[in-house]
JSON list of C-alpha atoms in Angstrom, two decimals:
[
{"chain": "A", "resi": 5, "resn": "MET", "atom": "CA", "xyz": [19.72, 15.90, 17.71]},
{"chain": "A", "resi": 6, "resn": "GLU", "atom": "CA", "xyz": [19.23, 18.05, 14.67]},
{"chain": "A", "resi": 7, "resn": "SER", "atom": "CA", "xyz": [18.13, 21.67, 15.01]},
{"chain": "A", "resi": 8, "resn": "VAL", "atom": "CA", "xyz": [16.95, 23.73, 12.05]},
{"chain": "A", "resi": 9, "resn": "SER", "atom": "CA", "xyz": [15.44, 27.20, 12.06]},
{"chain": "A", "resi": 10, "resn": "THR", "atom": "CA", "xyz": [13.45, 28.50, 9.14]},
{"chain": "A", "resi": 11, "resn": "SER", "atom": "CA", "xyz": [11.00, 31.25, 8.24]},
{"chain": "A", "resi": 12, "resn": "LEU", "atom": "CA", "xyz": [8.61, 32.43, 5.56]},
{"chain": "A", "resi": 13, "resn": "GLY", "atom": "CA", "xyz": [8.14, 36.03, 4.48]},
{"chain": "A", "resi": 14, "resn": "LYS", "atom": "CA", "xyz": [9.83, 38.62, 6.70]},
{"chain": "A", "resi": 15, "resn": "GLY", "atom": "CA", "xyz": [12.36, 36.31, 8.34]},
{"chain": "A", "resi": 16, "resn": "LEU", "atom": "CA", "xyz": [13.24, 35.61, 11.96]},
{"chain": "A", "resi": 17, "resn": "HIS", "atom": "CA", "xyz": [11.88, 37.65, 14.87]},
{"chain": "A", "resi": 18, "resn": "MET", "atom": "CA", "xyz": [12.19, 37.56, 18.61]},
{"chain": "A", "resi": 19, "resn": "VAL", "atom": "CA", "xyz": [10.17, 34.84, 20.31]},
{"chain": "A", "resi": 20, "resn": "ASP", "atom": "CA", "xyz": [7.72, 37.26, 21.90]},
{"chain": "A", "resi": 21, "resn": "ASP", "atom": "CA", "xyz": [7.28, 39.36, 18.76]},
{"chain": "A", "resi": 22, "resn": "ILE", "atom": "CA", "xyz": [3.59, 39.26, 17.74]},
{"chain": "A", "resi": 23, "resn": "SER", "atom": "CA", "xyz": [4.67, 39.62, 14.13]},
{"chain": "A", "resi": 24, "resn": "SER", "atom": "CA", "xyz": [5.87, 36.00, 14.15]},
{"chain": "A", "resi": 25, "resn": "LEU", "atom": "CA", "xyz": [4.77, 32.55, 15.19]},
{"chain": "A", "resi": 26, "resn": "GLN", "atom": "CA", "xyz": [7.57, 30.49, 16.65]},
{"chain": "A", "resi": 27, "resn": "PHE", "atom": "CA", "xyz": [7.27, 26.91, 17.84]},
{"chain": "A", "resi": 28, "resn": "THR", "atom": "CA", "xyz": [9.03, 23.54, 17.80]},
{"chain": "A", "resi": 29, "resn": "LEU", "atom": "CA", "xyz": [8.38, 20.77, 15.30]},
{"chain": "A", "resi": 30, "resn": "ILE", "atom": "CA", "xyz": [9.25, 17.35, 16.74]},
{"chain": "A", "resi": 31, "resn": "HIS", "atom": "CA", "xyz": [9.97, 14.37, 14.50]},
{"chain": "A", "resi": 32, "resn": "GLY", "atom": "CA", "xyz": [11.35, 11.34, 16.28]},
{"chain": "A", "resi": 33, "resn": "PRO", "atom": "CA", "xyz": [14.43, 12.39, 18.26]},
{"chain": "A", "resi": 34, "resn": "ASN", "atom": "CA", "xyz": [14.84, 15.59, 16.23]},
{"chain": "A", "resi": 35, "resn": "LYS", "atom": "CA", "xyz": [13.51, 19.02, 17.18]},
{"chain": "A", "resi": 36, "resn": "TYR", "atom": "CA", "xyz": [13.20, 21.81, 14.60]},
{"chain": "A", "resi": 37, "resn": "PRO", "atom": "CA", "xyz": [12.69, 25.44, 15.68]},
{"chain": "A", "resi": 38, "resn": "VAL", "atom": "CA", "xyz": [10.14, 26.90, 13.23]},
{"chain": "A", "resi": 39, "resn": "THR", "atom": "CA", "xyz": [9.34, 30.55, 12.61]},
{"chain": "A", "resi": 40, "resn": "PHE", "atom": "CA", "xyz": [6.52, 31.88, 10.44]},
{"chain": "A", "resi": 41, "resn": "SER", "atom": "CA", "xyz": [5.98, 35.58, 9.75]},
{"chain": "A", "resi": 42, "resn": "LEU", "atom": "CA", "xyz": [2.57, 37.04, 10.61]},
{"chain": "A", "resi": 43, "resn": "SER", "atom": "CA", "xyz": [1.36, 39.93, 8.46]},
{"chain": "A", "resi": 44, "resn": "ASP", "atom": "CA", "xyz": [-1.41, 42.38, 9.33]},
{"chain": "A", "resi": 45, "resn": "GLY", "atom": "CA", "xyz": [-4.67, 41.69, 7.54]},
{"chain": "A", "resi": 46, "resn": "GLU", "atom": "CA", "xyz": [-3.72, 38.07, 6.71]},
{"chain": "A", "resi": 47, "resn": "ASN", "atom": "CA", "xyz": [-4.79, 34.81, 8.27]},
{"chain": "A", "resi": 48, "resn": "GLY", "atom": "CA", "xyz": [-1.17, 33.75, 8.53]},
{"chain": "A", "resi": 49, "resn": "PRO", "atom": "CA", "xyz": [0.43, 30.41, 7.74]},
{"chain": "A", "resi": 50, "resn": "THR", "atom": "CA", "xyz": [-1.81, 27.40, 7.24]},
{"chain": "A", "resi": 51, "resn": "VAL", "atom": "CA", "xyz": [-1.51, 23.70, 7.97]},
{"chain": "A", "resi": 52, "resn": "GLU", "atom": "CA", "xyz": [-0.48, 23.27, 4.34]},
{"chain": "A", "resi": 53, "resn": "ASP", "atom": "CA", "xyz": [2.37, 25.76, 4.83]},
{"chain": "A", "resi": 54, "resn": "LEU", "atom": "CA", "xyz": [3.53, 23.78, 7.85]},
{"chain": "A", "resi": 55, "resn": "ALA", "atom": "CA", "xyz": [3.26, 20.47, 5.98]},
{"chain": "A", "resi": 56, "resn": "ASN", "atom": "CA", "xyz": [5.37, 21.80, 3.09]},
{"chain": "A", "resi": 57, "resn": "LEU", "atom": "CA", "xyz": [7.92, 23.22, 5.50]},
{"chain": "A", "resi": 58, "resn": "ALA", "atom": "CA", "xyz": [8.03, 19.96, 7.47]},
{"chain": "A", "resi": 59, "resn": "ALA", "atom": "CA", "xyz": [8.67, 18.08, 4.22]},
{"chain": "A", "resi": 60, "resn": "ARG", "atom": "CA", "xyz": [11.71, 20.26, 3.52]},
{"chain": "A", "resi": 61, "resn": "LEU", "atom": "CA", "xyz": [13.04, 19.88, 7.05]},
{"chain": "A", "resi": 62, "resn": "THR", "atom": "CA", "xyz": [12.45, 16.16, 7.58]},
{"chain": "A", "resi": 63, "resn": "GLU", "atom": "CA", "xyz": [12.15, 14.71, 4.04]},
{"chain": "A", "resi": 64, "resn": "VAL", "atom": "CA", "xyz": [8.78, 13.22, 5.00]},
{"chain": "A", "resi": 65, "resn": "PRO", "atom": "CA", "xyz": [6.42, 13.94, 2.06]},
{"chain": "A", "resi": 66, "resn": "PRO", "atom": "CA", "xyz": [3.14, 15.71, 2.96]},
{"chain": "A", "resi": 67, "resn": "SER", "atom": "CA", "xyz": [1.15, 12.67, 1.85]},
{"chain": "A", "resi": 68, "resn": "SER", "atom": "CA", "xyz": [2.93, 10.58, 4.50]},
{"chain": "A", "resi": 69, "resn": "GLN", "atom": "CA", "xyz": [2.70, 13.12, 7.30]},
{"chain": "A", "resi": 70, "resn": "ARG", "atom": "CA", "xyz": [0.52, 13.25, 10.37]},
{"chain": "A", "resi": 71, "resn": "LEU", "atom": "CA", "xyz": [0.80, 16.56, 12.19]},
{"chain": "A", "resi": 72, "resn": "ILE", "atom": "CA", "xyz": [-0.45, 16.56, 15.78]},
{"chain": "A", "resi": 73, "resn": "PHE", "atom": "CA", "xyz": [-1.05, 19.51, 18.11]},
{"chain": "A", "resi": 74, "resn": "LYS", "atom": "CA", "xyz": [-2.31, 18.92, 21.65]},
{"chain": "A", "resi": 75, "resn": "GLY", "atom": "CA", "xyz": [-3.47, 15.42, 20.71]},
{"chain": "A", "resi": 76, "resn": "GLN", "atom": "CA", "xyz": [-5.44, 16.56, 17.65]},
{"chain": "A", "resi": 77, "resn": "SER", "atom": "CA", "xyz": [-4.48, 15.76, 14.06]},
{"chain": "A", "resi": 78, "resn": "LEU", "atom": "CA", "xyz": [-4.14, 18.81, 11.82]},
{"chain": "A", "resi": 79, "resn": "THR", "atom": "CA", "xyz": [-6.03, 17.57, 8.76]},
{"chain": "A", "resi": 80, "resn": "ASP", "atom": "CA", "xyz": [-7.55, 20.73, 7.27]},
{"chain": "A", "resi": 81, "resn": "LEU", "atom": "CA", "xyz": [-4.74, 22.01, 5.05]},
{"chain": "A", "resi": 82, "resn": "LYS", "atom": "CA", "xyz": [-6.34, 25.42, 4.55]},
{"chain": "A", "resi": 83, "resn": "GLN", "atom": "CA", "xyz": [-6.86, 26.09, 8.25]},
{"chain": "A", "resi": 84, "resn": "PRO", "atom": "CA", "xyz": [-4.66, 28.90, 9.68]},
{"chain": "A", "resi": 85, "resn": "LEU", "atom": "CA", "xyz": [-2.31, 27.68, 12.39]},
{"chain": "A", "resi": 86, "resn": "VAL", "atom": "CA", "xyz": [-3.24, 30.55, 14.71]},
{"chain": "A", "resi": 87, "resn": "ALA", "atom": "CA", "xyz": [-6.93, 29.63, 14.42]},
{"chain": "A", "resi": 88, "resn": "LEU", "atom": "CA", "xyz": [-6.04, 26.14, 15.63]},
{"chain": "A", "resi": 89, "resn": "GLY", "atom": "CA", "xyz": [-4.50, 27.57, 18.77]},
{"chain": "A", "resi": 90, "resn": "LEU", "atom": "CA", "xyz": [-0.82, 27.41, 17.88]},
{"chain": "A", "resi": 91, "resn": "LYS", "atom": "CA", "xyz": [1.17, 29.96, 19.87]},
{"chain": "A", "resi": 92, "resn": "ASN", "atom": "CA", "xyz": [4.78, 30.87, 20.47]},
{"chain": "A", "resi": 93, "resn": "ARG", "atom": "CA", "xyz": [6.75, 28.18, 22.26]},
{"chain": "A", "resi": 94, "resn": "CYS", "atom": "CA", "xyz": [4.16, 25.45, 21.53]},
{"chain": "A", "resi": 95, "resn": "LYS", "atom": "CA", "xyz": [5.09, 22.04, 20.13]},
{"chain": "A", "resi": 96, "resn": "VAL", "atom": "CA", "xyz": [3.80, 20.20, 17.06]},
{"chain": "A", "resi": 97, "resn": "LEU", "atom": "CA", "xyz": [4.47, 16.49, 16.61]},
{"chain": "A", "resi": 98, "resn": "LEU", "atom": "CA", "xyz": [5.16, 15.03, 13.17]},
{"chain": "A", "resi": 99, "resn": "ILE", "atom": "CA", "xyz": [4.61, 11.32, 12.56]},
{"chain": "A", "resi": 100, "resn": "GLY", "atom": "CA", "xyz": [5.74, 9.85, 9.25]},
{"chain": "A", "resi": 101, "resn": "LYS", "atom": "CA", "xyz": [8.62, 8.13, 7.47]},
{"chain": "A", "resi": 102, "resn": "LYS", "atom": "CA", "xyz": [11.08, 9.70, 5.09]},
{"chain": "A", "resi": 103, "resn": "PHE", "atom": "CA", "xyz": [10.64, 8.98, 1.40]},
{"chain": "A", "resi": 104, "resn": "ASP", "atom": "CA", "xyz": [12.38, 5.71, 0.59]},
{"chain": "A", "resi": 105, "resn": "PRO", "atom": "CA", "xyz": [12.89, 5.00, -3.15]},
{"chain": "A", "resi": 106, "resn": "LEU", "atom": "CA", "xyz": [13.38, 1.27, -2.45]},
{"chain": "A", "resi": 107, "resn": "GLU", "atom": "CA", "xyz": [10.16, 1.08, -0.43]},
{"chain": "A", "resi": 108, "resn": "GLU", "atom": "CA", "xyz": [8.32, 2.90, -3.22]},
{"chain": "A", "resi": 109, "resn": "GLU", "atom": "CA", "xyz": [9.70, 0.45, -5.81]},
{"chain": "A", "resi": 110, "resn": "ASN", "atom": "CA", "xyz": [8.75, -2.55, -3.66]},
{"chain": "A", "resi": 111, "resn": "MET", "atom": "CA", "xyz": [5.17, -1.28, -3.29]},
{"chain": "A", "resi": 112, "resn": "LYS", "atom": "CA", "xyz": [4.93, -0.76, -7.04]},
{"chain": "A", "resi": 113, "resn": "ARG", "atom": "CA", "xyz": [6.04, -4.35, -7.65]},
{"chain": "A", "resi": 114, "resn": "ILE", "atom": "CA", "xyz": [3.62, -5.69, -5.04]},
{"chain": "A", "resi": 115, "resn": "LEU", "atom": "CA", "xyz": [0.71, -3.75, -6.53]},
{"chain": "A", "resi": 116, "resn": "ALA", "atom": "CA", "xyz": [1.66, -4.85, -10.05]},
{"chain": "A", "resi": 117, "resn": "THR", "atom": "CA", "xyz": [1.70, -8.48, -8.86]},
{"chain": "A", "resi": 118, "resn": "GLU", "atom": "CA", "xyz": [-1.66, -7.99, -7.16]},
{"chain": "A", "resi": 119, "resn": "LYS", "atom": "CA", "xyz": [-3.14, -6.71, -10.42]},
{"chain": "A", "resi": 120, "resn": "LYS", "atom": "CA", "xyz": [-1.71, -9.65, -12.35]},
{"chain": "A", "resi": 121, "resn": "ILE", "atom": "CA", "xyz": [-3.06, -12.11, -9.78]},
{"chain": "A", "resi": 122, "resn": "GLY", "atom": "CA", "xyz": [-6.50, -10.55, -10.15]},
{"chain": "A", "resi": 123, "resn": "GLU", "atom": "CA", "xyz": [-6.43, -11.25, -13.88]},
{"chain": "A", "resi": 124, "resn": "VAL", "atom": "CA", "xyz": [-5.22, -14.83, -13.39]},
{"chain": "A", "resi": 125, "resn": "GLU", "atom": "CA", "xyz": [-7.90, -15.39, -10.76]},
{"chain": "A", "resi": 126, "resn": "LYS", "atom": "CA", "xyz": [-10.55, -14.42, -13.31]},
{"chain": "A", "resi": 127, "resn": "LYS", "atom": "CA", "xyz": [-9.17, -17.08, -15.68]},
{"chain": "A", "resi": 128, "resn": "LEU", "atom": "CA", "xyz": [-9.21, -19.62, -12.86]},
{"chain": "A", "resi": 129, "resn": "ASN", "atom": "CA", "xyz": [-12.84, -18.87, -11.99]},
{"chain": "A", "resi": 130, "resn": "ALA", "atom": "CA", "xyz": [-13.87, -19.14, -15.64]},
{"chain": "A", "resi": 131, "resn": "ASN", "atom": "CA", "xyz": [-12.26, -22.58, -15.83]},
{"chain": "A", "resi": 132, "resn": "LEU", "atom": "CA", "xyz": [-13.86, -23.65, -12.56]},
{"chain": "A", "resi": 133, "resn": "ASP", "atom": "CA", "xyz": [-17.25, -22.62, -13.96]},
{"chain": "A", "resi": 134, "resn": "GLU", "atom": "CA", "xyz": [-16.57, -24.70, -17.05]},
{"chain": "A", "resi": 135, "resn": "LEU", "atom": "CA", "xyz": [-15.60, -27.67, -14.89]},
{"chain": "A", "resi": 136, "resn": "GLY", "atom": "CA", "xyz": [-18.78, -27.25, -12.86]},
{"chain": "A", "resi": 137, "resn": "GLY", "atom": "CA", "xyz": [-20.82, -27.32, -16.07]},
{"chain": "A", "resi": 138, "resn": "ILE", "atom": "CA", "xyz": [-19.18, -30.58, -17.11]},
{"chain": "A", "resi": 139, "resn": "GLU", "atom": "CA", "xyz": [-19.90, -32.13, -13.71]},
{"chain": "A", "resi": 140, "resn": "LYS", "atom": "CA", "xyz": [-23.56, -31.19, -14.07]},
{"chain": "A", "resi": 141, "resn": "GLY", "atom": "CA", "xyz": [-23.75, -32.84, -17.49]},
{"chain": "A", "resi": 142, "resn": "PHE", "atom": "CA", "xyz": [-24.12, -29.68, -19.54]},
{"chain": "A", "resi": 143, "resn": "LEU", "atom": "CA", "xyz": [-21.58, -30.88, -22.11]},
{"chain": "A", "resi": 144, "resn": "GLN", "atom": "CA", "xyz": [-22.16, -33.56, -24.71]},
{"chain": "A", "resi": 145, "resn": "PRO", "atom": "CA", "xyz": [-20.62, -36.87, -23.45]},
{"chain": "A", "resi": 146, "resn": "GLU", "atom": "CA", "xyz": [-18.35, -37.30, -26.49]},
{"chain": "A", "resi": 147, "resn": "LEU", "atom": "CA", "xyz": [-16.75, -33.91, -25.81]},
{"chain": "A", "resi": 148, "resn": "VAL", "atom": "CA", "xyz": [-16.16, -34.37, -22.10]},
{"chain": "A", "resi": 149, "resn": "GLU", "atom": "CA", "xyz": [-12.77, -36.11, -22.17]},
{"chain": "A", "resi": 150, "resn": "GLN", "atom": "CA", "xyz": [-11.28, -33.62, -24.65]},
{"chain": "A", "resi": 151, "resn": "SER", "atom": "CA", "xyz": [-12.57, -30.68, -22.61]},
{"chain": "A", "resi": 152, "resn": "LEU", "atom": "CA", "xyz": [-11.18, -32.13, -19.37]},
{"chain": "A", "resi": 153, "resn": "LYS", "atom": "CA", "xyz": [-7.73, -32.55, -20.91]},
{"chain": "A", "resi": 154, "resn": "LYS", "atom": "CA", "xyz": [-7.85, -28.97, -22.15]},
{"chain": "A", "resi": 155, "resn": "LEU", "atom": "CA", "xyz": [-8.84, -27.76, -18.70]},
{"chain": "A", "resi": 156, "resn": "THR", "atom": "CA", "xyz": [-5.97, -29.73, -17.17]},
{"chain": "A", "resi": 157, "resn": "LYS", "atom": "CA", "xyz": [-3.49, -27.98, -19.44]},
{"chain": "A", "resi": 158, "resn": "THR", "atom": "CA", "xyz": [-4.99, -24.55, -18.72]},
{"chain": "A", "resi": 159, "resn": "LEU", "atom": "CA", "xyz": [-5.00, -25.09, -14.96]},
{"chain": "A", "resi": 160, "resn": "LYS", "atom": "CA", "xyz": [-1.36, -26.18, -15.10]},
{"chain": "A", "resi": 161, "resn": "GLY", "atom": "CA", "xyz": [-0.50, -22.86, -16.76]},
{"chain": "A", "resi": 162, "resn": "ILE", "atom": "CA", "xyz": [-2.51, -20.95, -14.14]},
{"chain": "A", "resi": 163, "resn": "SER", "atom": "CA", "xyz": [-0.73, -22.79, -11.35]},
{"chain": "A", "resi": 164, "resn": "GLU", "atom": "CA", "xyz": [2.64, -21.87, -12.86]},
{"chain": "A", "resi": 165, "resn": "GLU", "atom": "CA", "xyz": [1.61, -18.20, -13.00]},
{"chain": "A", "resi": 166, "resn": "PHE", "atom": "CA", "xyz": [0.71, -18.30, -9.32]},
{"chain": "A", "resi": 167, "resn": "MET", "atom": "CA", "xyz": [4.05, -19.93, -8.45]},
{"chain": "A", "resi": 168, "resn": "THR", "atom": "CA", "xyz": [5.98, -17.35, -10.48]},
{"chain": "A", "resi": 169, "resn": "SER", "atom": "CA", "xyz": [4.20, -14.56, -8.61]},
{"chain": "A", "resi": 170, "resn": "LEU", "atom": "CA", "xyz": [5.04, -16.14, -5.26]},
{"chain": "A", "resi": 171, "resn": "GLU", "atom": "CA", "xyz": [8.70, -16.36, -6.25]},
{"chain": "A", "resi": 172, "resn": "SER", "atom": "CA", "xyz": [8.64, -12.71, -7.34]},
{"chain": "A", "resi": 173, "resn": "LEU", "atom": "CA", "xyz": [7.17, -11.60, -4.01]},
{"chain": "A", "resi": 174, "resn": "ASP", "atom": "CA", "xyz": [9.63, -13.74, -2.09]},
{"chain": "A", "resi": 175, "resn": "SER", "atom": "CA", "xyz": [12.56, -12.07, -3.88]},
{"chain": "A", "resi": 176, "resn": "LEU", "atom": "CA", "xyz": [11.62, -8.61, -2.56]},
{"chain": "A", "resi": 177, "resn": "VAL", "atom": "CA", "xyz": [13.96, -7.33, 0.14]},
{"chain": "A", "resi": 178, "resn": "ILE", "atom": "CA", "xyz": [11.72, -5.43, 2.57]},
{"chain": "A", "resi": 179, "resn": "ASP", "atom": "CA", "xyz": [13.00, -3.82, 5.75]},
{"chain": "A", "resi": 180, "resn": "PRO", "atom": "CA", "xyz": [11.14, -5.22, 8.81]},
{"chain": "A", "resi": 181, "resn": "SER", "atom": "CA", "xyz": [10.26, -1.67, 9.86]},
{"chain": "A", "resi": 182, "resn": "ILE", "atom": "CA", "xyz": [8.28, -1.06, 6.66]},
{"chain": "A", "resi": 183, "resn": "ILE", "atom": "CA", "xyz": [4.99, -2.34, 7.99]},
{"chain": "A", "resi": 184, "resn": "GLN", "atom": "CA", "xyz": [2.77, -1.36, 5.05]},
{"chain": "A", "resi": 185, "resn": "ALA", "atom": "CA", "xyz": [4.79, -3.16, 2.39]},
{"chain": "A", "resi": 186, "resn": "LYS", "atom": "CA", "xyz": [5.33, -6.20, 4.61]},
{"chain": "A", "resi": 187, "resn": "GLY", "atom": "CA", "xyz": [1.64, -6.47, 5.42]},
{"chain": "A", "resi": 188, "resn": "LYS", "atom": "CA", "xyz": [0.62, -6.04, 1.79]},
{"chain": "A", "resi": 189, "resn": "ARG", "atom": "CA", "xyz": [3.00, -8.76, 0.64]},
{"chain": "A", "resi": 190, "resn": "LYS", "atom": "CA", "xyz": [1.92, -11.14, 3.39]},
{"chain": "A", "resi": 191, "resn": "SER", "atom": "CA", "xyz": [-1.79, -10.80, 2.59]},
{"chain": "A", "resi": 192, "resn": "LEU", "atom": "CA", "xyz": [-1.13, -11.20, -1.15]},
{"chain": "A", "resi": 193, "resn": "VAL", "atom": "CA", "xyz": [0.98, -14.32, -0.56]},
{"chain": "A", "resi": 194, "resn": "GLN", "atom": "CA", "xyz": [-1.80, -15.83, 1.55]},
{"chain": "A", "resi": 195, "resn": "HIS", "atom": "CA", "xyz": [-4.36, -15.07, -1.17]},
{"chain": "A", "resi": 196, "resn": "ILE", "atom": "CA", "xyz": [-2.20, -16.68, -3.87]},
{"chain": "A", "resi": 197, "resn": "GLN", "atom": "CA", "xyz": [-1.75, -19.78, -1.72]},
{"chain": "A", "resi": 198, "resn": "LEU", "atom": "CA", "xyz": [-5.53, -20.09, -1.39]},
{"chain": "A", "resi": 199, "resn": "LEU", "atom": "CA", "xyz": [-5.88, -19.79, -5.15]},
{"chain": "A", "resi": 200, "resn": "LEU", "atom": "CA", "xyz": [-3.21, -22.46, -5.61]},
{"chain": "A", "resi": 201, "resn": "ASP", "atom": "CA", "xyz": [-5.21, -24.76, -3.34]},
{"chain": "A", "resi": 202, "resn": "LYS", "atom": "CA", "xyz": [-8.33, -24.18, -5.45]},
{"chain": "A", "resi": 203, "resn": "THR", "atom": "CA", "xyz": [-6.33, -24.90, -8.61]},
{"chain": "A", "resi": 204, "resn": "ASP", "atom": "CA", "xyz": [-4.93, -28.14, -7.15]},
{"chain": "A", "resi": 205, "resn": "GLU", "atom": "CA", "xyz": [-8.38, -29.24, -6.02]},
{"chain": "A", "resi": 206, "resn": "ALA", "atom": "CA", "xyz": [-9.78, -28.64, -9.51]},
{"chain": "A", "resi": 207, "resn": "THR", "atom": "CA", "xyz": [-6.90, -30.55, -11.11]},
{"chain": "A", "resi": 208, "resn": "SER", "atom": "CA", "xyz": [-7.48, -33.52, -8.79]},
{"chain": "A", "resi": 209, "resn": "LYS", "atom": "CA", "xyz": [-11.18, -33.44, -9.56]},
{"chain": "A", "resi": 210, "resn": "ILE", "atom": "CA", "xyz": [-10.46, -33.49, -13.31]},
{"chain": "A", "resi": 211, "resn": "GLU", "atom": "CA", "xyz": [-8.12, -36.48, -12.90]},
{"chain": "A", "resi": 212, "resn": "SER", "atom": "CA", "xyz": [-10.88, -38.33, -11.07]},
{"chain": "A", "resi": 213, "resn": "LEU", "atom": "CA", "xyz": [-13.41, -37.51, -13.80]},
{"chain": "A", "resi": 214, "resn": "ILE", "atom": "CA", "xyz": [-11.05, -38.68, -16.52]},
{"chain": "A", "resi": 215, "resn": "THR", "atom": "CA", "xyz": [-10.40, -41.94, -14.67]},
{"chain": "A", "resi": 216, "resn": "GLU", "atom": "CA", "xyz": [-14.11, -42.49, -14.16]},
{"chain": "A", "resi": 217, "resn": "LYS", "atom": "CA", "xyz": [-14.74, -41.70, -17.83]},
{"chain": "A", "resi": 218, "resn": "LYS", "atom": "CA", "xyz": [-12.25, -44.35, -18.94]},
{"chain": "A", "resi": 219, "resn": "ARG", "atom": "CA", "xyz": [-13.87, -46.96, -16.72]},
{"chain": "A", "resi": 220, "resn": "HIS", "atom": "CA", "xyz": [-17.12, -46.45, -18.57]}
]
C-alpha cells in the first residue's frame, strides 16, 4: 500500500485545523493522504486542483479520471471542494488507469486503420453503384464486358486492402485488461469482415454477368 502526503500553499497542518482540508484519496489498493491549504477570503481548492494533484500522485491523467465523493462524480472542475461537502477525514475515490504509452500507440494505430477503412469503403460503394448501373442496363452493351473486367480488378485491390488492414489489426498486442482498445479493434474487425463479404458477393456477381455475356 502506497501512502503519499502532499499540500498546496501553506503546507501541512493538523487534521482538525480549519486552515486546511485533509482527506484520503483512494485509487485501487492505494490510499493517499491529501492536504490542501485553506486561505481566508478564497473559495479554496477546486475539483481541478484535486484532479491535477491526483494525476501527480497516481499517474492517471485528468482526462482519464473519474473522481467520486459519496457516490457522486465530481465533474465540475471549477467547483470548490468545500462547496461539494468535502471535509477533514473524508474519502474520495479515483477510478482510472495510468497512462500507458503502448496502449496510446495501439489506439492511434486502430484509429488510423479505421480512417483508412472508411476511405476504402467509399471506393467499394462507388464500384457497387457502378455495378448496379450495369445490371440495370445503363451502360452501352458493347462497353459492358470491358467495364466488368475493370471492376473485377478494382474489387480485387479493395479486397487486398481490407485483408492488409485485418493483418495489421491482428498484429497488435493488446493487454486483455485494456477494454477500450480491445473493443474498438473487435468492432473494426467485424466491420471489415462485413465489407469483405460485400466485396466477394460483388465479385461473384460480376463473374456471373461475364459468363452470361459470353453465352450471348
